[in-house]
Amino acid sequence: MANRLEIQDLWVSHEGKKILRGVNLTVPLGEVHALMGPNGAGKSTLGKVIAGDPNYQVEKGRILLDGEEITELEPDERARKGLFLAFQYPVEVPGVQVANFLRLALKERLGKEPPITEFYARLKEAIDLLAWDEEVLSRYLNEGFSGGEKKKNEILQLLVLKPRYAILDETDSGLDIDALKTVARGVNSMRGPDFAALVITHYQRLLNYIVPDVVHVMMDGRVVKTGGPELALELEKRGYDWLKEEVAGA
Ligand SMILES: Nc1ncnc2c1ncn2[C@@H]1O[C@H](COP(=O)(O)OP(=O)(O)OP(=O)(O)O)[C@@H](O)[C@H]1O
Ligand SMILES: [Mg+2]
């Protein structure tokens, strides 16, 4: 079956309010795509709906993973199929230490208890790659984490869980330059024939470090333009107004 994440004519609403209006998007395994677009375009909603957030209603359309429809699956079933979502606003989980959270998440992902040696090998590799102090593993998840630490923690999750498809929502927001490079190093280390990512970002800057294969632009609940990395550069230079006009005129 086709190895890809595929969104077909997806219409989504929230309490009667239409948010997504016919999204079409395909991310083949082995590629990293960027998703850009103005505030309120529906980028985070798309990410959440792909992950199975029950707060949104899918009115129409389908989400397929490797050719199999997952539109109606529970979030944990999607995670077991290799889907990972890092949230724009990461949650605090009081009383759960980072290492324990990761072990539980990995158990969920694998559908069974991970062998303890493998788990620690993954942890060590991830911590080293992020040049982070092991001390973070005994902290409570996101409690008192700085904005940058929360984002690094998402990448830590990514590296330990090793999903096949990852959706990273504004992983760059609030990062200093060094942390940005560290996060990019983490994502880039995952790149390969068995990994795909959809990176939601507002800034070209991140894409200097995570060079996308394809850039999509979302506006008013649909993908209105798709291009190469040069599209992100053009948006950085010209903003979104020209594209709005282009879309309105089409
Ligand atoms: N849970 C919700 N309740 C009410 N409105 C929502 C909800 N989720 C999304 N929306 C609305 O849907 C629209 C799209 O929101 P979304 O967060 O997906 O945009 P975005 O493209 O991620 O924007 P940003 O770049 O600011 O993060 C917005 O108008 C938002 O207010
Ligand atoms: Mg958003």
Short mmCIF file of C-alpha atoms and ligand atoms in Angstrom, two decimals:
data_model
loop_
_atom_site.label_atom_id
_atom_site.label_comp_id
_atom_site.label_asym_id
_atom_site.label_seq_id
_atom_site.Cartn_x
_atom_site.Cartn_y
_atom_site.Cartn_z
CA MET A 1 0.00 0.00 0.00
CA ALA A 2 0.99 3.56 -0.59
CA ASN A 3 3.28 4.76 2.19
CA ARG A 4 1.96 8.18 2.90
CA LEU A 5 -0.25 10.38 5.02
CA GLU A 6 -3.10 11.54 2.86
CA ILE A 7 -5.82 14.07 3.57
CA GLN A 8 -8.69 13.99 1.10
CA ASP A 9 -11.23 16.81 0.88
CA LEU A 10 -11.37 17.24 4.65
CA TRP A 11 -14.14 19.42 6.08
CA VAL A 12 -14.07 20.02 9.82
CA SER A 13 -16.13 22.09 12.21
CA HIS A 14 -16.12 22.95 15.89
CA GLU A 15 -19.49 23.45 17.57
CA GLY A 16 -21.04 24.40 14.26
CA LYS A 17 -18.24 26.71 13.20
CA LYS A 18 -16.60 25.64 9.93
CA ILE A 19 -12.82 25.57 10.28
CA LEU A 20 -11.45 23.30 7.55
CA ARG A 21 -13.07 23.60 4.12
CA GLY A 22 -11.79 20.88 1.89
CA VAL A 23 -8.16 20.26 2.80
CA ASN A 24 -6.17 18.13 0.37
CA LEU A 25 -2.64 17.25 1.41
CA THR A 26 -0.29 14.31 0.90
CA VAL A 27 2.95 13.69 2.76
CA PRO A 28 4.80 10.64 1.43
CA LEU A 29 7.00 8.64 3.78
CA GLY A 30 10.59 9.82 3.44
CA GLU A 31 9.68 13.49 3.02
CA VAL A 32 9.45 16.52 5.27
CA HIS A 33 6.77 19.03 4.39
CA ALA A 34 6.24 22.48 5.88
CA LEU A 35 2.77 23.90 6.50
CA MET A 36 2.55 27.67 6.64
CA GLY A 37 -0.27 30.18 6.57
CA PRO A 38 -1.73 33.17 8.44
CA ASN A 39 -3.04 33.02 12.00
CA GLY A 40 -6.37 31.25 12.19
CA ALA A 41 -5.98 29.48 8.83
CA GLY A 42 -6.64 26.12 10.44
CA LYS A 43 -3.12 24.64 10.63
CA SER A 44 -3.28 23.51 14.26
CA THR A 45 -6.82 22.24 13.77
CA LEU A 46 -5.64 20.09 10.88
CA GLY A 47 -2.85 18.68 13.05
CA LYS A 48 -5.24 17.93 15.90
CA VAL A 49 -7.81 16.30 13.62
CA ILE A 50 -5.12 14.11 12.04
CA ALA A 51 -4.18 13.02 15.57
CA GLY A 52 -7.82 12.31 16.40
CA ASP A 53 -8.79 15.17 18.71
CA PRO A 54 -12.45 14.42 19.64
CA ASN A 55 -13.31 18.13 20.05
CA TYR A 56 -13.61 18.54 16.30
CA GLN A 57 -16.25 17.14 13.99
CA VAL A 58 -15.23 15.75 10.63
CA GLU A 59 -18.11 16.65 8.30
CA LYS A 60 -16.65 15.22 5.16
CA GLY A 61 -13.48 13.74 3.73
CA ARG A 62 -10.94 11.16 4.77
CA ILE A 63 -7.58 10.77 6.46
CA LEU A 64 -5.51 7.85 5.23
CA LEU A 65 -2.32 6.43 6.67
CA ASP A 66 -0.47 4.04 4.37
CA GLY A 67 -3.65 3.67 2.34
CA GLU A 68 -5.75 2.76 5.36
CA GLU A 69 -8.51 5.08 6.51
CA ILE A 70 -7.94 6.36 10.06
CA THR A 71 -10.55 9.14 10.13
CA GLU A 72 -12.60 7.46 12.85
CA LEU A 73 -9.83 5.83 14.89
CA GLU A 74 -9.09 6.72 18.52
CA PRO A 75 -5.91 8.78 19.10
CA ASP A 76 -4.09 5.85 20.74
CA GLU A 77 -4.85 3.59 17.77
CA ARG A 78 -3.37 6.23 15.48
CA ALA A 79 -0.29 6.45 17.70
CA ARG A 80 0.15 2.69 17.42
CA LYS A 81 0.09 3.07 13.65
CA GLY A 82 3.07 5.38 13.98
CA LEU A 83 1.53 8.84 14.11
CA PHE A 84 2.92 11.48 16.45
CA LEU A 85 1.66 14.96 17.21
CA ALA A 86 3.58 17.59 19.12
CA PHE A 87 1.20 20.23 20.36
CA GLN A 88 1.49 23.96 19.88
CA TYR A 89 0.73 24.41 23.56
CA PRO A 90 2.19 21.41 25.34
CA VAL A 91 0.24 20.25 28.36
CA GLU A 92 1.53 19.99 31.89
CA VAL A 93 1.11 16.60 33.46
CA PRO A 94 1.55 17.15 37.16
CA GLY A 95 3.07 14.30 39.13
CA VAL A 96 4.37 12.39 36.08
CA GLN A 97 8.10 12.41 35.58
CA VAL A 98 9.43 12.86 32.06
CA ALA A 99 11.04 9.39 31.96
CA ASN A 100 7.85 7.71 33.16
CA PHE A 101 5.75 9.60 30.67
CA LEU A 102 8.08 8.52 27.88
CA ARG A 103 7.96 4.89 29.01
CA LEU A 104 4.14 4.95 29.04
CA ALA A 105 4.00 6.68 25.67
CA LEU A 106 6.42 4.16 24.18
CA LYS A 107 4.35 1.31 25.61
CA GLU A 108 1.30 2.85 23.94
CA ARG A 109 3.17 3.25 20.68
CA LEU A 110 4.50 -0.32 20.65
CA GLY A 111 1.36 -1.90 22.08
CA LYS A 112 3.51 -3.65 24.69
CA GLU A 113 5.93 -2.91 27.51
CA PRO A 114 9.24 -1.83 25.93
CA PRO A 115 12.28 -3.87 27.05
CA ILE A 116 13.94 -1.75 29.72
CA THR A 117 17.37 -1.85 28.06
CA GLU A 118 15.95 -0.68 24.76
CA PHE A 119 14.04 2.07 26.50
CA TYR A 120 17.13 3.40 28.24
CA ALA A 121 19.19 3.13 25.07
CA ARG A 122 16.62 5.28 23.26
CA LEU A 123 16.54 7.76 26.15
CA LYS A 124 20.30 8.11 26.26
CA GLU A 125 20.61 8.54 22.52
CA ALA A 126 17.91 11.22 22.53
CA ILE A 127 19.32 13.11 25.51
CA ASP A 128 22.79 13.10 23.96
CA LEU A 129 21.50 14.30 20.61
CA LEU A 130 19.67 17.18 22.26
CA ALA A 131 22.74 17.95 24.40
CA TRP A 132 20.41 17.92 27.39
CA ASP A 133 21.09 17.10 31.02
CA GLU A 134 19.76 13.74 32.21
CA GLU A 135 18.36 15.60 35.18
CA VAL A 136 15.39 16.58 32.99
CA LEU A 137 14.19 12.96 32.99
CA SER A 138 13.25 13.11 36.66
CA ARG A 139 11.40 16.41 36.39
CA TYR A 140 7.62 16.48 36.22
CA LEU A 141 6.36 16.76 32.66
CA ASN A 142 6.33 20.38 31.54
CA GLU A 143 5.88 21.61 35.14
CA GLY A 144 7.89 24.77 35.41
CA PHE A 145 9.49 24.09 32.03
CA SER A 146 10.53 27.19 30.13
CA GLY A 147 8.97 27.63 26.69
CA GLY A 148 12.15 26.37 25.05
CA GLU A 149 12.40 23.38 27.39
CA LYS A 150 8.83 22.35 26.51
CA LYS A 151 9.69 22.42 22.84
CA LYS A 152 12.88 20.43 23.39
CA ASN A 153 10.81 17.97 25.37
CA GLU A 154 8.56 17.43 22.34
CA ILE A 155 11.61 16.53 20.31
CA LEU A 156 12.74 14.24 23.11
CA GLN A 157 9.39 12.46 22.77
CA LEU A 158 9.83 12.29 19.02
CA LEU A 159 13.29 10.75 19.34
CA VAL A 160 12.23 8.17 21.91
CA LEU A 161 8.97 7.18 20.22
CA LYS A 162 10.43 7.12 16.71
CA PRO A 163 7.09 7.52 14.94
CA ARG A 164 6.76 7.05 11.20
CA TYR A 165 4.72 10.20 10.75
CA ALA A 166 5.18 13.29 12.90
CA ILE A 167 3.23 16.52 13.03
CA LEU A 168 5.20 19.29 14.69
CA ASP A 169 3.15 22.37 15.46
CA GLU A 170 5.22 25.51 15.94
CA THR A 171 8.10 23.61 17.42
CA ASP A 172 10.18 26.71 16.75
CA SER A 173 8.11 29.23 18.68
CA GLY A 174 9.97 30.78 21.56
CA LEU A 175 13.28 29.07 20.86
CA ASP A 176 16.60 30.85 21.02
CA ILE A 177 18.97 30.29 18.11
CA ASP A 178 20.93 27.50 19.79
CA ALA A 179 17.76 25.67 20.88
CA LEU A 180 16.37 26.07 17.37
CA LYS A 181 19.43 24.38 15.93
CA THR A 182 19.20 21.64 18.56
CA VAL A 183 15.55 20.99 17.74
CA ALA A 184 16.36 20.94 14.03
CA ARG A 185 19.19 18.48 14.67
CA GLY A 186 16.70 16.22 16.45
CA VAL A 187 14.19 16.33 13.61
CA ASN A 188 16.87 15.93 10.94
CA SER A 189 18.25 12.87 12.72
CA MET A 190 14.88 11.21 12.16
CA ARG A 191 14.91 11.86 8.42
CA GLY A 192 15.10 8.84 6.19
CA PRO A 193 12.97 6.52 4.06
CA ASP A 194 10.81 5.45 7.04
CA PHE A 195 9.98 8.86 8.43
CA ALA A 196 7.79 11.73 7.31
CA ALA A 197 6.99 15.00 9.02
CA LEU A 198 4.57 17.86 8.61
CA VAL A 199 6.22 20.88 10.19
CA ILE A 200 3.84 23.73 10.97
CA THR A 201 5.68 27.02 11.22
CA HIS A 202 5.32 30.74 10.72
CA TYR A 203 8.94 31.40 10.05
CA GLN A 204 11.31 30.70 7.22
CA ARG A 205 14.10 30.69 9.84
CA LEU A 206 13.33 27.15 11.03
CA LEU A 207 13.29 25.97 7.43
CA ASN A 208 16.91 27.05 7.04
CA TYR A 209 17.74 24.25 9.44
CA ILE A 210 15.00 21.76 8.59
CA VAL A 211 14.97 22.11 4.83
CA PRO A 212 11.56 20.92 3.64
CA ASP A 213 10.99 18.89 0.50
CA VAL A 214 7.65 20.62 -0.02
CA VAL A 215 5.96 23.74 1.37
CA HIS A 216 2.17 24.05 1.64
CA VAL A 217 0.27 27.21 2.41
CA MET A 218 -3.07 27.10 4.15
CA MET A 219 -5.64 29.91 4.10
CA ASP A 220 -9.25 29.98 5.25
CA GLY A 221 -9.32 26.28 5.93
CA ARG A 222 -7.76 24.90 2.79
CA VAL A 223 -4.38 24.38 1.18
CA VAL A 224 -4.13 27.10 -1.43
CA LYS A 225 -0.59 26.70 -2.68
CA THR A 226 2.11 24.05 -2.73
CA GLY A 227 5.69 24.54 -3.81
CA GLY A 228 9.33 23.98 -2.94
CA PRO A 229 11.43 25.64 -0.21
CA GLU A 230 11.55 28.81 -2.33
CA LEU A 231 7.84 29.34 -1.56
CA ALA A 232 8.70 29.86 2.12
CA LEU A 233 11.34 32.42 1.14
CA GLU A 234 8.84 34.25 -1.02
CA LEU A 235 6.31 34.38 1.84
CA GLU A 236 9.01 35.66 4.19
CA LYS A 237 9.73 38.47 1.75
CA ARG A 238 6.22 39.34 0.57
CA GLY A 239 3.82 38.22 3.30
CA TYR A 240 0.45 36.66 2.46
CA ASP A 241 -1.51 39.48 0.78
CA TRP A 242 -0.37 38.67 -2.78
CA LEU A 243 -1.41 35.08 -2.27
CA LYS A 244 -4.80 36.12 -0.91
CA GLU A 245 -5.33 38.14 -4.06
CA GLU A 246 -4.14 35.27 -6.22
CA VAL A 247 -6.59 32.93 -4.49
CA ALA A 248 -9.46 35.43 -4.67
CA GLY A 249 -8.81 35.98 -8.36
CA ALA A 250 -8.68 32.30 -9.22
N1 LIG B 1 -11.47 24.50 20.01
C1 LIG B 1 -11.83 25.58 19.30
N2 LIG B 1 -12.85 26.35 19.71
C2 LIG B 1 -13.23 27.42 19.00
N3 LIG B 1 -12.63 27.84 17.88
C3 LIG B 1 -11.61 27.11 17.42
C4 LIG B 1 -11.16 25.95 18.10
N4 LIG B 1 -10.13 25.43 17.43
C5 LIG B 1 -9.94 26.24 16.36
N5 LIG B 1 -10.82 27.25 16.36
C6 LIG B 1 -10.90 28.33 15.38
O1 LIG B 1 -10.55 27.81 14.12
C7 LIG B 1 -9.72 28.72 13.40
C8 LIG B 1 -8.43 28.04 13.05
O2 LIG B 1 -7.65 27.86 14.23
P1 LIG B 1 -6.24 27.15 14.24
O3 LIG B 1 -5.75 27.14 15.61
O4 LIG B 1 -6.35 25.85 13.54
O5 LIG B 1 -5.39 28.15 13.33
P2 LIG B 1 -3.83 28.18 13.03
O6 LIG B 1 -3.69 28.20 11.56
O7 LIG B 1 -3.14 27.11 13.76
O8 LIG B 1 -3.42 29.61 13.59
P3 LIG B 1 -2.07 30.10 14.31
O9 LIG B 1 -1.10 30.38 13.21
O10 LIG B 1 -2.48 31.35 15.00
O11 LIG B 1 -1.61 29.04 15.24
C9 LIG B 1 -9.57 29.94 14.29
O12 LIG B 1 -10.53 30.89 13.92
C10 LIG B 1 -9.87 29.41 15.67
O13 LIG B 1 -10.39 30.39 16.51
MG MG B 2 -1.72 27.07 15.25
#
